[in-house]
Coordinates of C-alpha atoms and ligand atoms in Angstrom, one line a residue:
M138 CA 29.8 180.8 219.1
T139 CA 31.7 179.0 216.3
G140 CA 30.1 177.7 213.1
N141 CA 30.6 174.1 214.3
E142 CA 28.5 174.6 217.4
Q143 CA 25.6 175.7 215.3
R144 CA 25.7 172.6 213.3
I145 CA 25.1 169.0 214.2
T146 CA 28.2 167.0 213.8
P147 CA 29.2 163.3 214.0
G148 CA 31.8 162.2 216.5
L149 CA 33.2 163.9 219.6
V150 CA 36.2 165.9 218.3
G151 CA 36.4 169.2 220.0
I152 CA 33.6 168.6 222.7
P153 CA 33.9 170.5 226.0
T154 CA 35.2 168.6 229.0
E155 CA 32.7 170.2 231.3
V156 CA 29.0 171.3 230.7
D157 CA 25.9 172.0 232.8
V158 CA 23.9 169.2 231.2
V159 CA 24.7 166.1 229.2
V160 CA 21.7 164.7 227.3
V161 CA 22.0 161.1 226.2
G162 CA 19.8 160.0 223.3
L163 CA 18.6 162.2 220.3
G164 CA 15.2 160.9 219.6
I165 CA 12.4 163.5 220.1
T166 CA 12.8 163.3 223.9
G167 CA 16.5 164.0 224.0
A168 CA 16.3 166.7 221.2
G169 CA 13.5 168.4 223.2
V170 CA 15.5 168.3 226.4
A171 CA 18.6 169.7 224.7
L172 CA 16.5 172.6 223.3
D173 CA 14.8 173.2 226.7
A174 CA 18.2 173.3 228.5
A175 CA 20.0 175.4 226.0
T176 CA 17.2 178.0 226.0
R177 CA 17.3 178.2 229.8
G178 CA 20.9 179.4 229.4
L179 CA 22.6 176.1 230.3
S180 CA 25.6 174.7 228.5
V181 CA 24.5 171.5 226.8
L182 CA 26.2 168.4 225.2
A183 CA 23.6 166.1 223.6
V184 CA 24.7 162.8 222.1
D185 CA 23.3 159.8 220.2
A186 CA 25.0 156.5 219.8
H187 CA 23.9 156.3 216.2
D188 CA 22.1 159.2 214.6
L189 CA 19.3 161.7 215.2
A190 CA 16.0 159.8 215.3
F191 CA 17.6 156.4 215.1
G192 CA 15.1 154.8 217.6
T193 CA 11.4 154.8 218.1
S194 CA 11.0 158.4 217.0
R195 CA 11.2 157.5 213.3
W196 CA 8.8 154.6 213.5
S197 CA 5.7 156.5 214.7
S198 CA 2.3 157.0 212.9
K199 CA 3.5 160.7 212.4
L200 CA 0.4 162.0 214.1
V201 CA 0.1 164.9 216.5
H202 CA -2.7 163.6 218.7
G203 CA -5.2 165.5 220.6
G204 CA -5.6 163.0 223.4
L205 CA -8.9 161.4 222.4
R206 CA -7.7 158.0 223.4
Y207 CA -7.0 159.1 227.0
L208 CA -10.3 160.8 227.2
A209 CA -11.9 157.4 226.4
Q210 CA -9.9 155.9 229.3
G211 CA -11.0 158.7 231.6
Q212 CA -7.5 160.2 231.8
F213 CA -8.6 163.8 231.5
A214 CA -5.3 165.4 232.6
I215 CA -3.2 163.6 230.0
A216 CA -5.8 164.2 227.4
H217 CA -5.8 167.9 228.1
E218 CA -2.0 168.0 228.1
S219 CA -1.9 166.3 224.8
A220 CA -4.4 168.7 223.2
V221 CA -2.5 171.7 224.6
E222 CA 0.8 170.4 223.2
R223 CA -0.8 169.7 219.8
G224 CA -2.0 173.3 219.7
I225 CA 1.4 174.6 220.5
L226 CA 3.0 172.5 217.8
M227 CA 0.4 173.5 215.2
D228 CA 0.1 177.2 216.0
V229 CA 3.4 178.3 217.5
T230 CA 6.5 176.0 217.4
A231 CA 6.1 174.0 214.2
P232 CA 3.2 175.0 211.9
H233 CA 5.6 174.3 209.0
L234 CA 5.9 170.6 210.0
V235 CA 2.4 169.8 211.3
R236 CA -0.7 170.1 209.1
P237 CA -4.4 169.5 209.9
L238 CA -5.3 166.0 208.8
P239 CA -9.0 165.2 208.0
M240 CA -9.9 161.7 209.4
L241 CA -12.9 159.9 208.1
T242 CA -14.6 157.1 210.0
P243 CA -16.9 155.3 207.5
V244 CA -20.2 154.1 208.9
N245 CA -21.6 151.0 207.2
D246 CA -24.4 148.4 207.6
A247 CA -22.1 146.1 209.5
M248 CA -21.4 148.7 212.3
P249 CA -23.7 148.3 215.3
R250 CA -25.5 151.4 216.3
S251 CA -24.0 151.4 219.7
R252 CA -20.6 151.6 218.1
T253 CA -21.5 154.5 215.8
A254 CA -23.0 156.4 218.7
L255 CA -19.9 155.8 220.8
T256 CA -17.6 157.0 218.0
W257 CA -19.6 160.2 217.4
A258 CA -19.6 160.9 221.2
G259 CA -15.9 160.3 221.3
L260 CA -15.3 162.7 218.4
H261 CA -17.3 165.4 220.2
G262 CA -15.3 164.8 223.3
G263 CA -12.2 165.4 221.2
D264 CA -13.6 168.7 220.0
V265 CA -14.2 169.7 223.6
L266 CA -10.5 169.0 224.3
R267 CA -9.6 171.2 221.3
R268 CA -11.6 174.0 222.7
T269 CA -10.3 173.7 226.3
A270 CA -6.8 173.7 224.8
R271 CA -7.7 176.9 223.0
T272 CA -6.9 175.6 219.5
S273 CA -9.1 177.4 217.0
A274 CA -11.5 175.8 214.6
R275 CA -9.5 177.4 211.9
T276 CA -6.6 175.2 212.8
L277 CA -8.7 172.1 213.5
P278 CA -12.3 172.2 212.2
R279 CA -15.1 170.8 214.2
P280 CA -16.2 167.2 213.5
R281 CA -19.2 166.6 211.3
R282 CA -21.4 163.9 209.9
L283 CA -21.2 163.0 206.2
N284 CA -23.6 161.3 203.9
A285 CA -22.4 158.4 201.8
T286 CA -21.8 160.6 198.7
E287 CA -19.7 163.0 200.7
A288 CA -17.7 160.2 202.3
L289 CA -17.1 158.6 198.9
N290 CA -15.9 162.0 197.5
L291 CA -13.1 162.0 200.1
A292 CA -12.3 158.3 199.7
P293 CA -13.7 156.9 196.5
A294 CA -12.0 153.5 197.1
L295 CA -14.4 152.7 200.1
R296 CA -16.9 149.9 199.6
A297 CA -19.9 151.9 198.3
E298 CA -22.6 149.2 198.5
T299 CA -22.6 149.0 202.3
L300 CA -21.6 152.6 203.1
R301 CA -24.2 154.6 205.1
G302 CA -22.1 157.7 205.6
G303 CA -19.2 158.8 207.9
Y304 CA -17.8 161.1 210.5
L305 CA -15.2 163.6 209.6
A306 CA -12.8 164.8 212.4
W307 CA -9.4 166.5 212.4
D308 CA -6.1 165.9 214.1
G309 CA -2.5 167.0 213.4
Q310 CA -0.2 165.2 211.0
L311 CA 3.6 165.6 210.9
E312 CA 5.4 166.1 207.6
D313 CA 7.7 163.4 209.1
D314 CA 8.6 162.4 212.6
A315 CA 12.4 162.2 212.0
R316 CA 12.3 165.7 210.4
L317 CA 10.7 167.0 213.6
V318 CA 13.6 165.5 215.6
T319 CA 16.1 167.0 213.2
T320 CA 14.5 170.4 213.4
V321 CA 14.3 170.4 217.2
A322 CA 18.0 169.2 217.4
R323 CA 19.1 171.9 214.9
T324 CA 17.2 174.5 216.9
A325 CA 18.9 173.4 220.1
A326 CA 22.3 173.7 218.2
S327 CA 21.3 177.2 217.1
Y328 CA 21.0 178.1 220.8
G329 CA 24.5 176.8 221.5
A330 CA 24.0 173.1 222.3
H331 CA 26.7 170.8 221.2
V332 CA 24.8 168.1 219.3
R333 CA 26.8 165.1 218.4
T334 CA 25.9 161.8 216.7
R335 CA 28.0 158.6 216.6
A336 CA 28.7 159.2 220.3
R337 CA 27.6 156.5 222.8
A338 CA 27.4 157.0 226.5
T339 CA 29.0 153.9 228.0
S340 CA 28.4 154.9 231.6
A341 CA 26.9 157.8 233.6
T342 CA 26.4 159.2 237.0
G343 CA 24.7 162.5 237.9
T344 CA 28.1 164.3 237.6
A345 CA 30.1 162.4 235.0
V346 CA 29.6 160.7 231.7
E347 CA 31.9 158.4 229.7
L348 CA 31.4 158.7 226.0
R349 CA 32.8 156.6 223.1
D350 CA 33.3 158.3 219.7
G351 CA 31.9 155.9 217.1
L352 CA 34.2 157.2 214.4
T353 CA 37.5 157.2 216.2
G354 CA 36.9 154.7 219.0
E355 CA 38.3 157.3 221.4
V356 CA 36.8 157.6 224.9
H357 CA 36.0 161.0 226.4
A358 CA 35.2 161.8 230.1
V359 CA 32.9 164.8 230.6
R360 CA 32.2 166.4 233.9
T361 CA 28.6 167.8 234.2
G362 CA 26.1 169.3 236.5
A363 CA 23.4 166.8 235.4
V364 CA 22.8 163.9 233.1
V365 CA 19.4 163.3 231.4
N366 CA 18.9 159.8 230.1
A367 CA 16.6 160.1 227.1
T368 CA 17.4 156.7 225.5
G369 CA 13.8 155.4 225.1
V370 CA 13.6 151.6 225.0
W371 CA 17.3 151.5 225.8
A372 CA 17.0 153.5 229.0
G373 CA 17.6 150.5 231.3
D374 CA 21.1 150.1 229.8
L375 CA 22.3 153.4 231.3
D376 CA 20.3 153.1 234.6
D377 CA 19.7 149.6 235.8
Q378 CA 16.8 150.8 238.0
V379 CA 14.8 151.5 234.9
R380 CA 13.1 148.4 233.5
L381 CA 11.1 148.4 230.3
R382 CA 8.8 145.9 228.6
P383 CA 8.5 147.2 225.0
S384 CA 5.6 146.5 222.7
R385 CA 5.8 146.6 219.0
G386 CA 3.7 148.7 216.7
T387 CA 3.8 147.9 212.9
H388 CA 2.8 150.0 209.9
L389 CA 2.6 148.9 206.2
V390 CA 3.6 151.2 203.4
L391 CA 1.5 151.3 200.2
R392 CA 1.8 153.3 197.0
G393 CA -1.0 155.9 196.7
S394 CA -2.3 154.0 193.7
A395 CA -3.2 151.0 196.0
L396 CA -6.2 153.0 197.3
P397 CA -6.6 155.6 194.6
E398 CA -7.6 159.2 195.4
T399 CA -7.8 158.6 199.2
R400 CA -7.6 162.3 200.3
V401 CA -8.3 161.7 203.9
A402 CA -7.1 159.4 206.7
V403 CA -9.6 156.5 207.1
M404 CA -10.3 155.0 210.5
V405 CA -11.3 151.4 209.9
P406 CA -13.1 149.8 212.8
I407 CA -11.4 146.6 213.9
P408 CA -14.0 143.9 213.7
G409 CA -15.0 142.5 217.1
S410 CA -13.6 145.4 219.1
R411 CA -15.7 148.3 220.6
A412 CA -13.3 151.2 220.1
R413 CA -10.2 150.1 218.2
F414 CA -9.4 151.2 214.7
A415 CA -6.8 150.5 212.0
M416 CA -5.7 153.7 210.4
V417 CA -5.1 154.4 206.7
L418 CA -2.9 157.4 206.6
P419 CA -2.0 159.2 203.3
Q420 CA 1.4 160.7 203.5
P421 CA 2.7 164.0 202.0
D422 CA 5.1 162.0 199.8
G423 CA 2.3 160.2 198.0
T424 CA 2.5 156.9 199.9
I425 CA -0.1 155.5 202.3
Y426 CA 0.6 154.0 205.7
V427 CA -1.6 151.4 207.3
G428 CA -1.3 150.8 211.0
L429 CA -1.1 149.9 213.8
T430 CA -0.5 146.7 215.8
D431 CA 0.4 146.3 219.5
E432 CA 2.5 143.2 220.2
P433 CA 4.4 142.5 223.4
V434 CA 8.2 141.9 222.8
T435 CA 10.5 139.8 224.9
G436 CA 14.3 139.4 224.8
P437 CA 17.0 141.9 223.9
V438 CA 15.9 145.2 222.3
P439 CA 16.9 145.2 218.6
D440 CA 18.5 148.3 217.0
V441 CA 15.9 148.1 214.3
P442 CA 12.7 146.1 215.0
T443 CA 11.0 144.2 212.2
P444 CA 7.3 143.5 211.6
S445 CA 6.1 139.9 211.7
D446 CA 4.1 138.2 208.9
A447 CA 1.2 137.9 211.2
E448 CA 1.0 141.7 211.8
V449 CA 1.1 142.3 208.0
D450 CA -1.7 139.9 207.4
F451 CA -3.8 141.3 210.3
L452 CA -3.5 144.9 209.0
L453 CA -4.4 143.8 205.4
E454 CA -7.4 141.8 206.7
V455 CA -8.8 144.8 208.7
V456 CA -8.4 147.2 205.8
A457 CA -10.1 144.7 203.4
T458 CA -13.4 145.2 205.4
A459 CA -13.7 148.8 204.2
F460 CA -12.4 149.0 200.6
T461 CA -13.8 147.7 197.3
T462 CA -10.5 146.5 196.0
P463 CA -8.5 145.9 199.1
P464 CA -4.7 146.0 199.0
T465 CA -2.9 142.7 198.9
R466 CA 0.6 141.6 199.9
D467 CA 1.8 142.6 196.4
D468 CA 0.7 146.2 197.2
V469 CA 2.9 146.3 200.4
V470 CA 6.0 148.1 199.2
G471 CA 7.4 148.6 202.7
A472 CA 6.7 147.9 206.3
F473 CA 8.2 149.2 209.6
A474 CA 7.9 148.6 213.3
G475 CA 8.7 150.7 216.4
L476 CA 8.9 149.7 220.1
R477 CA 6.8 151.5 222.7
P478 CA 8.7 151.9 226.0
L479 CA 6.4 150.4 228.6
L480 CA 7.8 151.1 232.0
E481 CA 8.1 148.5 234.8
V482 CA 8.8 150.0 238.2
A483 CA 11.9 148.3 239.8
G484 CA 11.3 146.8 243.2
T485 CA 7.6 146.0 242.6
D486 CA 5.8 143.5 240.5
E487 CA 3.7 146.2 239.1
S488 CA 4.0 146.9 235.3
S489 CA 2.2 149.9 234.0
D490 CA 1.7 151.2 230.5
L491 CA 3.5 154.6 230.8
S492 CA 4.2 154.8 227.1
R493 CA 1.5 157.4 226.6
R494 CA 2.3 159.2 229.8
H495 CA 5.8 160.2 230.7
A496 CA 7.8 159.5 233.8
I497 CA 10.8 161.3 235.3
L498 CA 13.0 159.1 237.5
T499 CA 16.1 160.0 239.4
S500 CA 18.6 157.1 239.9
R501 CA 20.8 156.4 243.0
T502 CA 23.7 157.9 241.1
G503 CA 21.8 161.1 240.2
V504 CA 21.0 160.3 236.6
T505 CA 17.6 161.7 235.5
T506 CA 15.7 159.4 233.2
V507 CA 12.8 160.8 231.1
V508 CA 10.8 158.0 229.4
G509 CA 7.4 157.3 227.9
G510 CA 5.2 160.0 226.5
K511 CA 5.0 160.5 222.8
L512 CA 6.1 162.7 220.0
T513 CA 3.2 165.1 220.6
T514 CA 4.1 165.8 224.2
Y515 CA 7.9 166.0 223.8
R516 CA 8.1 169.7 224.8
R517 CA 6.2 169.2 228.0
M518 CA 8.4 166.1 228.8
A519 CA 11.5 168.2 228.3
E520 CA 10.1 171.0 230.5
D521 CA 9.3 168.5 233.3
A522 CA 12.7 166.8 233.0
L523 CA 14.6 170.1 233.2
D524 CA 12.4 171.3 236.2
A525 CA 13.4 168.0 237.9
V526 CA 17.0 168.5 237.1
V527 CA 17.0 172.1 238.4
A528 CA 15.2 171.0 241.6
T529 CA 17.6 168.2 242.4
T530 CA 21.0 169.7 241.3
G531 CA 20.5 173.4 242.1
L532 CA 21.8 174.4 238.6
L533 CA 20.9 178.0 238.0
A534 CA 18.6 178.2 235.0
L535 CA 16.0 180.5 233.4
P536 CA 12.4 179.5 233.3
C537 CA 11.3 177.2 230.5
R538 CA 10.5 179.2 227.3
T539 CA 9.8 176.6 224.7
A540 CA 6.0 177.0 224.6
T541 CA 6.5 180.3 222.8
L542 CA 9.7 179.5 220.9
P543 CA 9.3 178.7 217.2
L544 CA 11.5 176.0 215.8
L545 CA 13.8 176.9 213.0
G546 CA 11.9 177.5 209.8
A547 CA 8.5 178.0 211.6
A548 CA 6.1 180.6 210.2
P549 CA 2.3 180.9 210.0
R550 CA 0.8 178.5 207.4
E551 CA -0.6 181.4 205.3
D552 CA 2.9 182.9 205.0
L553 CA 4.4 179.6 204.0
R554 CA 1.6 179.2 201.3
R555 CA 2.7 182.5 199.8
S556 CA 6.4 181.5 199.7
T557 CA 8.0 181.4 196.3
A558 CA 10.6 178.8 197.3
P559 CA 10.3 175.3 196.0
T560 CA 7.2 173.6 197.5
R561 CA 8.9 170.5 198.8
L562 CA 11.6 172.5 200.6
V563 CA 9.0 174.8 202.2
R564 CA 7.0 171.7 203.4
R565 CA 10.1 170.2 205.0
F566 CA 12.1 173.3 206.1
G567 CA 9.6 176.1 206.2
T568 CA 11.2 179.5 205.9
D569 CA 14.6 177.8 205.9
A570 CA 13.8 176.5 202.3
D571 CA 15.9 179.4 200.9
L572 CA 18.8 178.6 203.2
V573 CA 18.7 174.9 202.0
L574 CA 18.8 176.0 198.4
T575 CA 21.4 178.7 198.8
T576 CA 23.6 176.3 200.7
A577 CA 23.3 173.6 198.0
R578 CA 24.1 176.2 195.3
E579 CA 27.2 177.4 197.1
V580 CA 28.5 174.0 198.0
T581 CA 27.9 172.3 194.7
G582 CA 28.0 175.1 192.1
L583 CA 25.2 173.3 190.4
R584 CA 22.1 174.8 188.7
D585 CA 18.7 174.8 190.4
D586 CA 17.2 172.3 187.9
E587 CA 19.7 169.7 189.0
L588 CA 19.5 170.5 192.7
L589 CA 15.7 170.4 192.7
A590 CA 15.0 167.5 190.4
P591 CA 13.1 164.7 192.2
V592 CA 14.9 161.3 192.3
S593 CA 12.0 159.7 190.3
E594 CA 8.3 160.0 189.9
D595 CA 7.8 158.0 193.1
V596 CA 10.6 159.6 195.1
P597 CA 10.3 163.4 195.5
V598 CA 13.7 163.8 197.3
T599 CA 16.1 166.4 195.9
L600 CA 19.9 166.8 195.8
A601 CA 19.5 170.2 197.5
E602 CA 18.0 168.7 200.7
L603 CA 20.6 165.9 200.8
V604 CA 23.4 168.4 200.6
F605 CA 21.9 170.5 203.4
A606 CA 21.5 167.3 205.5
V607 CA 25.3 166.8 205.3
T608 CA 26.3 170.5 205.8
H609 CA 23.8 171.4 208.5
E610 CA 22.1 168.3 209.9
G611 CA 25.0 166.1 210.8
A612 CA 24.3 163.4 208.1
Y613 CA 27.4 161.2 207.9
D614 CA 26.5 158.4 205.5
V615 CA 23.9 157.1 203.0
D616 CA 21.8 155.6 205.8
D617 CA 21.5 158.9 207.6
L618 CA 20.4 160.5 204.4
L619 CA 17.9 157.9 203.2
D620 CA 16.6 156.5 206.5
R621 CA 16.4 159.6 208.7
R622 CA 17.0 163.0 207.0
T623 CA 14.7 161.8 204.3
R624 CA 12.5 158.6 204.5
V625 CA 13.2 157.0 201.2
G626 CA 14.3 153.9 203.1
L627 CA 10.8 153.1 204.1
V628 CA 10.3 151.6 200.6
P629 CA 13.4 149.4 199.8
A630 CA 12.9 149.7 196.0
D631 CA 12.9 153.5 196.2
R632 CA 16.0 153.4 198.5
E633 CA 17.9 151.6 195.8
V634 CA 17.0 154.2 193.2
A635 CA 17.9 157.1 195.5
E636 CA 21.2 155.7 196.7
P637 CA 23.4 157.2 193.9
L638 CA 22.1 160.7 194.6
A639 CA 22.8 160.3 198.3
R640 CA 26.4 159.2 197.5
R641 CA 26.7 162.2 195.2
A642 CA 25.6 164.6 198.0
L643 CA 28.2 163.1 200.3
E644 CA 30.9 163.4 197.7
L645 CA 30.0 166.9 196.7
V646 CA 30.2 168.2 200.3
A647 CA 33.4 166.2 201.0
G648 CA 34.9 167.8 197.8
T649 CA 34.3 171.3 199.0
V650 CA 35.4 170.6 202.5
S651 CA 38.7 169.2 201.4
A652 CA 39.2 172.0 198.8
R653 CA 39.0 174.6 201.5
P654 CA 42.4 175.9 202.7
T655 CA 41.3 175.6 206.4
D656 CA 38.1 174.3 207.8
Q657 CA 36.6 176.1 210.7
Ligands
FAD42 C1 4.5 152.3 216.5 C2 4.5 153.6 217.2 C3 3.7 154.6 216.7 C4 3.7 155.8 217.4 N1 2.9 156.8 216.9 C5 2.9 158.0 217.5 C6 2.2 159.1 217.0 O1 1.6 159.0 215.9 N2 2.2 160.3 217.6 C7 2.9 160.5 218.8 O2 2.8 161.6 219.4 N3 3.6 159.5 219.3 C8 3.6 158.3 218.7 N4 4.4 157.2 219.2 C9 5.2 157.4 220.4 C10 6.5 158.1 220.1 O3 7.0 157.6 218.9 C11 7.6 157.8 221.2 O4 7.0 158.0 222.4 C12 8.8 158.6 221.0 O5 9.3 158.6 219.7 C13 9.9 158.2 221.9 O6 11.0 159.0 221.7 P1 12.3 158.9 222.6 O7 13.2 160.0 222.2 O8 12.0 158.8 224.0 O9 13.0 157.5 222.2 P2 13.8 157.1 220.9 O10 13.3 157.8 219.7 O11 13.9 155.6 220.8 O12 15.3 157.7 221.1 C14 16.3 157.1 221.9 C15 17.6 157.4 221.3 O13 18.6 157.1 222.3 C16 19.8 156.6 221.6 N5 20.6 155.8 222.5 C17 20.3 154.6 223.1 N6 21.3 154.3 223.9 C18 22.2 155.3 223.9 C19 23.5 155.5 224.5 N7 24.0 154.6 225.4 N8 24.2 156.6 224.2 C20 23.7 157.5 223.3 N9 22.5 157.3 222.7 C21 21.8 156.2 223.0 C22 19.2 155.8 220.4 O14 20.1 155.6 219.3 C23 17.9 156.6 220.0 O15 18.2 157.5 219.0 C24 4.4 156.0 218.6 C25 5.2 154.9 219.1 C26 5.2 153.7 218.4 C27 6.1 152.6 218.9

């Protein structure tokens, strides 16, 4: 295996002309499929028209769900699957990227007793799911009731005068959704998959794909044993039998100071509904997200969806019901929206919400589409997609092994806590934190204080991780660095401040590459 194959690279120079599997789309689904196929011993080419995590996968709530919502809808099998996959992510494959998140549902005078009873019963059901999925209470503690003082200790900004207490439950929270995608893609590359960005599939059948290099404009034909279409809300562009009706979900971004010392996620009941909540989600970088809406979208699918004013107002209004000094529009330093792929089955009038389930469809021409699901269940989606591919094509493949295969950088949380590497790098790269720093030192010749200095008080991003994103993670330009390898772009003002450092990282790496006598 050459060094290039182990790294994610932009463009199509040097790709093989024949592989076992071509994966189209490098959101979480495509990255997961690439990893599953590569670890079954298949040769893999995985491409994205733009960049890793360019689509829906970077606009999520960054939660690793246990399936409580499906339980409430009586969908036990999906709920169980979700809880099992959550446990795998938290305990085996990505303990470095998923942490236990305490979630507080405040109970106040305005909340009818029927609703509080339903909420508590639901949280208990969630705990049963945890146990049946064999996730320990050490990983995700049992839910418990809090009195008003305990609730206020965890979220002092809550309205104290009407607070009666609260329920505390636990779920998984990702360090960052795009980082999970990047880590899965890099792990796939480490098992030999060719992972390429800036590479659009312009047409596909089950045995051939035409790809356009976004950097050179060149067109490449690749022969293949199977094509997996993992293009999310764009799936219908590659297979006209797949019809989608997306719906938009919006989050707001606040500074931590807008709801001071909020140490837990807060589930704010949506007035007038029986079981819907808005979520206040503190993030590892110090910001707070508030989500989430559900708005049907018509017309062409945009590359980057935008939140509407009405969604921003709605979320602020709901949050205002729970906090003493509610955030206002001035506190909203960013907002982002993602599109859920809701599948419509061609040939029928039936439209069904499959965004939370996944579907595997094989087209007339032999393309296998995997769509729906969620970040939490990406591994199972990939396993099912590859099983379908193997069944329909007869490709010789090993059994799936991803349920026991740690992603790059994974280690038990206690080991990571003992690490002497810089905390931010450990949080985002696990045991690869040392590799990130060593690479940055070698490439730039700079001292650690410069490589590890945060961009500003509000922006913890470092030069070391930006350099590594270019050398190992296929980052090609400032957008890749600030909008996907890191998430500075979620706050436009912070993005402006970080841009010079991103440019510097690109220049530093370009300098060393052109200084080398020959590049491998
Ligand atoms: C608002 C919101 C919040 C959510 N929150 C959560 C959550 O907290 N937890 C959870 O588990 N799930 C969550 N989900 C669900 C989850 O985010 C999605 O199910 C998942 O990200 C979909 O990933 P994907 O890889 O299928 O699609 P995408 O991430 O959209 O990836 C598709 C990729 O295909 C590429 N592409 C498109 N056309 C082509 C082409 N012709 N050639 C090459 N590449 C192409 C695109 O550039 C894109 O990168 C949320 C979803 C939404 C909308």
